[in-house]
PDB file of C-alpha atoms in Angstrom:
ATOM      1  CA  GLY A 318     171.149 122.275 130.712  1.00 83.00           C
ATOM      2  CA  ASN A 319     169.233 124.022 132.596  1.00 88.00           C
ATOM      3  CA  SER A 320     165.475 126.322 131.602  1.00 93.00           C
ATOM      4  CA  VAL A 321     162.529 127.076 133.532  1.00 96.00           C
ATOM      5  CA  THR A 322     159.242 127.171 131.527  1.00 96.00           C
ATOM      6  CA  GLN A 323     156.270 128.372 132.758  1.00 95.00           C
ATOM      7  CA  MET A 324     152.643 129.488 131.357  1.00 87.00           C
ATOM      8  CA  GLU A 325     151.923 132.020 128.711  1.00 86.00           C
ATOM      9  CA  GLY A 326     149.787 135.708 129.709  1.00 86.00           C
ATOM     10  CA  PRO A 327     148.112 136.861 129.623  1.00 94.00           C
ATOM     11  CA  VAL A 328     146.092 136.001 132.869  1.00 96.00           C
ATOM     12  CA  THR A 329     143.453 137.947 133.523  1.00 97.00           C
ATOM     13  CA  LEU A 330     141.242 137.692 136.528  1.00 97.00           C
ATOM     14  CA  SER A 331     138.926 139.020 138.751  1.00 97.00           C
ATOM     15  CA  GLU A 332     139.232 140.189 141.709  1.00 97.00           C
ATOM     16  CA  GLU A 333     138.919 138.275 144.393  1.00 96.00           C
ATOM     17  CA  ALA A 334     139.733 135.052 142.000  1.00 97.00           C
ATOM     18  CA  PHE A 335     142.030 132.466 142.568  1.00 97.00           C
ATOM     19  CA  LEU A 336     145.255 132.629 141.066  1.00 97.00           C
ATOM     20  CA  THR A 337     148.070 129.453 139.459  1.00 97.00           C
ATOM     21  CA  ILE A 338     150.840 130.705 137.481  1.00 97.00           C
ATOM     22  CA  ASN A 339     151.814 127.196 135.823  1.00 97.00           C
ATOM     23  CA  CYS A 340     156.376 126.825 136.134  1.00 97.00           C
ATOM     24  CA  THR A 341     158.200 123.882 135.373  1.00 97.00           C
ATOM     25  CA  TYR A 342     161.994 123.521 135.662  1.00 96.00           C
ATOM     26  CA  THR A 343     164.871 121.247 134.216  1.00 95.00           C
ATOM     27  CA  ALA A 344     168.341 121.408 135.679  1.00 91.00           C
ATOM     28  CA  THR A 345     171.668 119.728 137.217  1.00 84.00           C
ATOM     29  CA  GLY A 346     171.992 119.228 140.739  1.00 82.00           C
ATOM     30  CA  TYR A 347     169.678 120.387 143.043  1.00 84.00           C
ATOM     31  CA  PRO A 348     168.368 123.959 142.543  1.00 91.00           C
ATOM     32  CA  SER A 349     166.974 126.975 144.096  1.00 92.00           C
ATOM     33  CA  LEU A 350     163.578 128.261 142.862  1.00 94.00           C
ATOM     34  CA  PHE A 351     162.084 131.335 143.045  1.00 95.00           C
ATOM     35  CA  TRP A 352     159.553 133.757 141.760  1.00 97.00           C
ATOM     36  CA  TYR A 353     159.566 137.659 141.021  1.00 96.00           C
ATOM     37  CA  VAL A 354     157.697 140.164 140.743  1.00 96.00           C
ATOM     38  CA  GLN A 355     157.778 143.127 137.934  1.00 93.00           C
ATOM     39  CA  TYR A 356     155.105 145.991 139.154  1.00 93.00           C
ATOM     40  CA  PRO A 357     154.156 148.660 136.316  1.00 88.00           C
ATOM     41  CA  GLY A 358     157.449 150.494 136.255  1.00 85.00           C
ATOM     42  CA  GLU A 359     159.204 149.129 138.897  1.00 87.00           C
ATOM     43  CA  GLY A 360     162.379 147.001 138.585  1.00 87.00           C
ATOM     44  CA  LEU A 361     162.192 143.161 139.763  1.00 91.00           C
ATOM     45  CA  GLN A 362     161.731 142.658 142.956  1.00 92.00           C
ATOM     46  CA  LEU A 363     161.762 138.995 145.406  1.00 93.00           C
ATOM     47  CA  LEU A 364     158.351 137.227 145.810  1.00 97.00           C
ATOM     48  CA  LEU A 365     159.474 133.815 147.813  1.00 96.00           C
ATOM     49  CA  LYS A 366     161.897 131.059 146.990  1.00 95.00           C
ATOM     50  CA  ALA A 367     162.883 127.617 148.234  1.00 95.00           C
ATOM     51  CA  THR A 368     165.809 126.213 148.406  1.00 91.00           C
ATOM     52  CA  LYS A 369     164.909 122.314 148.502  1.00 91.00           C
ATOM     53  CA  ALA A 370     162.598 120.221 148.010  1.00 93.00           C
ATOM     54  CA  ASP A 371     158.608 120.128 149.758  1.00 95.00           C
ATOM     55  CA  ASP A 372     159.482 123.701 151.228  1.00 96.00           C
ATOM     56  CA  LYS A 373     156.804 126.396 150.835  1.00 97.00           C
ATOM     57  CA  GLY A 374     157.269 129.673 149.702  1.00 97.00           C
ATOM     58  CA  SER A 375     155.522 132.103 150.698  1.00 97.00           C
ATOM     59  CA  ASN A 376     155.100 136.514 151.195  1.00 97.00           C
ATOM     60  CA  LYS A 377     151.959 138.148 150.974  1.00 95.00           C
ATOM     61  CA  GLY A 378     148.867 135.656 149.989  1.00 97.00           C
ATOM     62  CA  PHE A 379     151.413 134.268 147.124  1.00 98.00           C
ATOM     63  CA  GLU A 380     152.404 130.333 147.787  1.00 98.00           C
ATOM     64  CA  ALA A 381     154.630 127.970 145.868  1.00 98.00           C
ATOM     65  CA  THR A 382     155.905 124.657 146.642  1.00 98.00           C
ATOM     66  CA  TYR A 383     159.019 123.094 145.560  1.00 97.00           C
ATOM     67  CA  ARG A 384     157.754 119.727 144.391  1.00 96.00           C
ATOM     68  CA  LYS A 385     160.884 117.743 143.168  1.00 93.00           C
ATOM     69  CA  GLU A 386     158.887 114.474 141.593  1.00 94.00           C
ATOM     70  CA  THR A 387     156.900 116.712 139.344  1.00 95.00           C
ATOM     71  CA  THR A 388     159.414 119.439 138.802  1.00 96.00           C
ATOM     72  CA  SER A 389     157.058 122.195 139.574  1.00 97.00           C
ATOM     73  CA  PHE A 390     157.289 125.387 141.458  1.00 98.00           C
ATOM     74  CA  HIS A 391     153.430 126.721 140.645  1.00 98.00           C
ATOM     75  CA  LEU A 392     152.723 129.662 141.861  1.00 98.00           C
ATOM     76  CA  GLU A 393     149.070 129.776 143.611  1.00 98.00           C
ATOM     77  CA  LYS A 394     147.155 132.365 145.622  1.00 98.00           C
ATOM     78  CA  GLY A 395     143.501 132.380 147.500  1.00 96.00           C
ATOM     79  CA  SER A 396     142.234 135.935 146.113  1.00 96.00           C
ATOM     80  CA  VAL A 397     143.875 137.995 144.270  1.00 97.00           C
ATOM     81  CA  GLN A 398     143.422 141.790 144.242  1.00 97.00           C
ATOM     82  CA  VAL A 399     143.910 144.594 141.652  1.00 96.00           C
ATOM     83  CA  SER A 400     147.171 145.746 143.121  1.00 96.00           C
ATOM     84  CA  ASP A 401     149.163 142.530 142.376  1.00 97.00           C
ATOM     85  CA  SER A 402     148.862 143.380 138.454  1.00 97.00           C
ATOM     86  CA  ALA A 403     152.160 142.504 137.118  1.00 96.00           C
ATOM     87  CA  VAL A 404     154.566 140.483 135.283  1.00 95.00           C
ATOM     88  CA  TYR A 405     155.635 137.635 137.270  1.00 97.00           C
ATOM     89  CA  PHE A 406     158.873 135.133 136.509  1.00 97.00           C
ATOM     90  CA  CYS A 407     159.596 131.882 137.783  1.00 97.00           C
ATOM     91  CA  ALA A 408     163.479 130.964 138.041  1.00 95.00           C
ATOM     92  CA  LEU A 409     166.271 128.945 139.323  1.00 94.00           C
ATOM     93  CA  SER A 410     169.320 128.955 140.506  1.00 90.00           C
ATOM     94  CA  VAL A 411     172.070 126.331 140.604  1.00 80.00           C
ATOM     95  CA  SER A 412     175.312 126.821 141.230  1.00 66.00           C
ATOM     96  CA  GLY A 413     175.731 128.356 144.527  1.00 59.00           C
ATOM     97  CA  ALA A 414     178.671 130.208 144.361  1.00 58.00           C
ATOM     98  CA  THR A 415     177.136 132.742 141.685  1.00 67.00           C
ATOM     99  CA  ASN A 416     173.732 132.712 142.176  1.00 73.00           C
ATOM    100  CA  LYS A 417     173.061 132.724 138.608  1.00 84.00           C
ATOM    101  CA  LEU A 418     169.668 133.274 137.804  1.00 90.00           C
ATOM    102  CA  ILE A 419     167.940 131.550 134.931  1.00 92.00           C
ATOM    103  CA  PHE A 420     164.313 133.083 134.072  1.00 95.00           C
ATOM    104  CA  GLY A 421     161.627 132.034 132.516  1.00 96.00           C
ATOM    105  CA  THR A 422     159.707 134.146 129.766  1.00 95.00           C
ATOM    106  CA  GLY A 423     156.969 136.129 132.550  1.00 95.00           C
ATOM    107  CA  THR A 424     153.899 135.882 132.604  1.00 96.00           C
ATOM    108  CA  LEU A 425     151.444 138.844 132.448  1.00 95.00           C
ATOM    109  CA  LEU A 426     148.699 139.232 135.495  1.00 97.00           C
ATOM    110  CA  ALA A 427     145.958 141.409 135.128  1.00 97.00           C
ATOM    111  CA  VAL A 428     143.193 141.986 137.872  1.00 97.00           C
ATOM    112  CA  GLN A 429     140.017 143.736 137.082  1.00 96.00           C
ATOM    113  CA  PRO A 430     138.359 144.922 139.697  1.00 94.00           C
TER     114      PRO A 430
ATOM    115  CA  GLY B 954     168.165 156.090 147.438  1.00 54.00           C
ATOM    116  CA  ALA B 955     169.334 153.147 148.662  1.00 80.00           C
ATOM    117  CA  GLY B 956     168.735 150.613 145.703  1.00 92.00           C
ATOM    118  CA  VAL B 957     170.571 149.759 142.730  1.00 95.00           C
ATOM    119  CA  SER B 958     170.597 152.955 140.150  1.00 96.00           C
ATOM    120  CA  GLN B 959     171.178 152.850 136.740  1.00 97.00           C
ATOM    121  CA  THR B 960     171.964 155.229 134.297  1.00 97.00           C
ATOM    122  CA  PRO B 961     170.336 156.243 132.143  1.00 97.00           C
ATOM    123  CA  SER B 962     167.132 155.100 131.969  1.00 96.00           C
ATOM    124  CA  ASN B 963     166.854 155.582 128.472  1.00 97.00           C
ATOM    125  CA  LYS B 964     169.603 155.149 125.729  1.00 97.00           C
ATOM    126  CA  VAL B 965     168.364 156.016 121.897  1.00 98.00           C
ATOM    127  CA  THR B 966     171.405 155.328 119.116  1.00 97.00           C
ATOM    128  CA  GLU B 967     172.756 154.699 116.136  1.00 97.00           C
ATOM    129  CA  LYS B 968     173.393 151.612 114.455  1.00 97.00           C
ATOM    130  CA  GLY B 969     177.390 151.368 114.637  1.00 97.00           C
ATOM    131  CA  LYS B 970     177.838 153.953 117.695  1.00 97.00           C
ATOM    132  CA  TYR B 971     179.405 152.971 120.654  1.00 98.00           C
ATOM    133  CA  VAL B 972     177.323 152.903 124.034  1.00 98.00           C
ATOM    134  CA  GLU B 973     177.519 153.000 128.313  1.00 98.00           C
ATOM    135  CA  LEU B 974     175.844 151.702 130.538  1.00 98.00           C
ATOM    136  CA  ARG B 975     175.983 152.344 134.152  1.00 98.00           C
ATOM    137  CA  CYS B 976     174.975 150.427 137.586  1.00 98.00           C
ATOM    138  CA  ASP B 977     176.040 151.478 140.907  1.00 97.00           C
ATOM    139  CA  PRO B 978     175.151 149.138 143.217  1.00 97.00           C
ATOM    140  CA  ILE B 979     173.304 148.986 146.748  1.00 96.00           C
ATOM    141  CA  SER B 980     176.442 150.036 148.908  1.00 94.00           C
ATOM    142  CA  GLY B 981     178.646 146.739 150.529  1.00 92.00           C
ATOM    143  CA  HIS B 982     177.340 144.215 148.087  1.00 94.00           C
ATOM    144  CA  THR B 983     179.862 142.408 146.554  1.00 93.00           C
ATOM    145  CA  ALA B 984     178.228 140.339 143.430  1.00 93.00           C
ATOM    146  CA  LEU B 985     176.989 142.337 140.773  1.00 96.00           C
ATOM    147  CA  TYR B 986     174.889 140.537 137.738  1.00 96.00           C
ATOM    148  CA  TRP B 987     174.230 142.442 134.331  1.00 97.00           C
ATOM    149  CA  TYR B 988     171.259 140.573 132.425  1.00 97.00           C
ATOM    150  CA  ARG B 989     169.795 141.684 129.311  1.00 97.00           C
ATOM    151  CA  GLN B 990     165.629 141.529 128.511  1.00 95.00           C
ATOM    152  CA  SER B 991     164.111 141.382 125.933  1.00 93.00           C
ATOM    153  CA  LEU B 992     160.850 142.420 124.648  1.00 89.00           C
ATOM    154  CA  GLY B 993     158.425 139.619 125.764  1.00 85.00           C
ATOM    155  CA  GLN B 994     161.482 137.446 127.187  1.00 89.00           C
ATOM    156  CA  GLY B 995     162.516 137.159 130.518  1.00 92.00           C
ATOM    157  CA  PRO B 996     165.816 138.104 131.954  1.00 95.00           C
ATOM    158  CA  GLU B 997     168.705 136.557 130.281  1.00 95.00           C
ATOM    159  CA  PHE B 998     172.363 136.152 132.397  1.00 94.00           C
ATOM    160  CA  LEU B 999     175.124 137.896 131.228  1.00 96.00           C
ATOM    161  CA  ILE B1000     177.403 138.879 133.130  1.00 96.00           C
ATOM    162  CA  TYR B1001     178.589 138.041 136.881  1.00 94.00           C
ATOM    163  CA  PHE B1002     181.615 139.990 139.430  1.00 94.00           C
ATOM    164  CA  GLN B1003     182.314 139.396 142.769  1.00 92.00           C
ATOM    165  CA  GLY B1004     184.329 142.532 143.613  1.00 91.00           C
ATOM    166  CA  THR B1005     186.383 143.877 140.638  1.00 92.00           C
ATOM    167  CA  GLY B1006     186.801 140.200 138.547  1.00 91.00           C
ATOM    168  CA  ALA B1007     184.415 139.028 136.042  1.00 91.00           C
ATOM    169  CA  ALA B1008     183.234 135.500 138.030  1.00 88.00           C
ATOM    170  CA  ASP B1009     181.168 134.531 135.365  1.00 91.00           C
ATOM    171  CA  ASP B1010     181.317 136.434 131.516  1.00 93.00           C
ATOM    172  CA  SER B1011     179.471 133.200 129.714  1.00 91.00           C
ATOM    173  CA  GLY B1012     176.466 134.756 129.186  1.00 93.00           C
ATOM    174  CA  LEU B1013     178.339 137.563 126.759  1.00 96.00           C
ATOM    175  CA  PRO B1014     176.689 137.087 123.573  1.00 95.00           C
ATOM    176  CA  ASN B1015     179.902 138.577 121.589  1.00 94.00           C
ATOM    177  CA  ASP B1016     182.918 140.432 121.698  1.00 95.00           C
ATOM    178  CA  ARG B1017     180.597 143.506 121.253  1.00 97.00           C
ATOM    179  CA  PHE B1018     180.254 143.537 124.364  1.00 97.00           C
ATOM    180  CA  PHE B1019     182.533 143.925 127.592  1.00 96.00           C
ATOM    181  CA  ALA B1020     181.331 145.157 131.329  1.00 97.00           C
ATOM    182  CA  VAL B1021     184.561 146.312 134.240  1.00 97.00           C
ATOM    183  CA  ARG B1022     183.843 147.403 137.896  1.00 96.00           C
ATOM    184  CA  PRO B1023     187.215 148.572 138.482  1.00 95.00           C
ATOM    185  CA  GLU B1024     186.742 149.560 142.492  1.00 93.00           C
ATOM    186  CA  GLY B1025     184.587 146.336 143.006  1.00 90.00           C
ATOM    187  CA  SER B1026     181.759 148.798 142.915  1.00 94.00           C
ATOM    188  CA  VAL B1027     179.939 151.068 139.858  1.00 97.00           C
ATOM    189  CA  SER B1028     180.032 148.554 137.032  1.00 98.00           C
ATOM    190  CA  THR B1029     179.487 149.768 133.299  1.00 98.00           C
ATOM    191  CA  LEU B1030     178.660 147.545 130.760  1.00 98.00           C
ATOM    192  CA  LYS B1031     180.247 148.790 127.246  1.00 98.00           C
ATOM    193  CA  ILE B1032     178.736 147.729 123.294  1.00 98.00           C
ATOM    194  CA  GLN B1033     180.703 148.815 120.231  1.00 97.00           C
ATOM    195  CA  ARG B1034     179.157 148.889 117.324  1.00 97.00           C
ATOM    196  CA  THR B1035     175.660 148.358 118.014  1.00 97.00           C
ATOM    197  CA  GLU B1036     172.954 146.853 115.785  1.00 97.00           C
ATOM    198  CA  ARG B1037     169.441 146.754 116.328  1.00 96.00           C
ATOM    199  CA  GLY B1038     169.537 143.165 117.699  1.00 96.00           C
ATOM    200  CA  ASP B1039     171.210 144.988 120.756  1.00 97.00           C
ATOM    201  CA  SER B1040     167.612 146.900 121.519  1.00 97.00           C
ATOM    202  CA  ALA B1041     166.425 145.631 125.194  1.00 97.00           C
ATOM    203  CA  VAL B1042     166.203 146.412 128.707  1.00 96.00           C
ATOM    204  CA  TYR B1043     169.888 146.254 130.523  1.00 98.00           C
ATOM    205  CA  LEU B1044     169.175 145.121 134.434  1.00 97.00           C
ATOM    206  CA  CYS B1045     172.189 145.259 137.070  1.00 97.00           C
ATOM    207  CA  ALA B1046     171.071 143.317 140.248  1.00 95.00           C
ATOM    208  CA  SER B1047     173.604 143.376 143.009  1.00 95.00           C
ATOM    209  CA  SER B1048     173.584 141.423 146.332  1.00 92.00           C
ATOM    210  CA  GLU B1049     175.710 140.319 149.236  1.00 89.00           C
ATOM    211  CA  THR B1050     177.421 137.000 148.673  1.00 81.00           C
ATOM    212  CA  GLY B1051     175.370 134.399 148.395  1.00 77.00           C
ATOM    213  CA  GLY B1052     172.315 136.913 149.264  1.00 82.00           C
ATOM    214  CA  GLU B1053     169.261 138.097 147.709  1.00 86.00           C
ATOM    215  CA  LEU B1054     169.502 139.834 144.808  1.00 90.00           C
ATOM    216  CA  PHE B1055     168.290 142.994 144.134  1.00 92.00           C
ATOM    217  CA  PHE B1056     167.672 144.556 141.161  1.00 93.00           C
ATOM    218  CA  GLY B1057     167.661 148.326 139.463  1.00 94.00           C
ATOM    219  CA  GLU B1058     164.812 149.521 137.422  1.00 93.00           C
ATOM    220  CA  GLY B1059     167.104 148.853 134.132  1.00 95.00           C
ATOM    221  CA  SER B1060     168.318 150.818 131.355  1.00 97.00           C
ATOM    222  CA  ARG B1061     166.648 151.040 128.089  1.00 97.00           C
ATOM    223  CA  LEU B1062     168.177 150.654 125.220  1.00 98.00           C
ATOM    224  CA  THR B1063     166.849 151.690 121.535  1.00 98.00           C
ATOM    225  CA  VAL B1064     169.482 151.040 118.176  1.00 97.00           C
ATOM    226  CA  LEU B1065     168.029 152.952 115.235  1.00 96.00           C
TER     227      LEU B1065
END
């Protein structure tokens, strides 16, 4: 079946540190891949996406590259800020008709000043 | 506001009671989704509406769960004979057909 596996948290970093949150997927067909972010007290927001192999999604300094050969979509940021503290969810969608999303379990990121 | 609105934000009920959760999607969005997020887990798909019809209800866990969208806008998720295991945050999202999903802040259900 279709599934997403992401690294468990919490991830605790100091401000300006480099961030990587690993995400791998299993899917039939050709999925689109997403990173969503949930800030404290807010709803899920789309952070970035990639719809085909080798595409790179980017937003707010975050990047992720769709790697078909390793079935991965790791999230990276070169220099995190306290305001990046949130829960990050990797997700995939394999059905173009419904856009139904399948999520990973989420990774809590805590950035300390 | 212009976002997805969910009410109530918090609901506490007793085991065996009936619960309704409401979702007001973004105006003009034809697609509407319900997800359930248990503690420490990612959101799990429940049901998808395209217009008034449920195009995919494969995620509903059992026949105690039902959802409607009679006029193609507001949707209600209905849970009968609630159980403690139903405690979770219920998320609603809407989108234009094939477009980005926009999520509400969720309704936190606690079944005592």
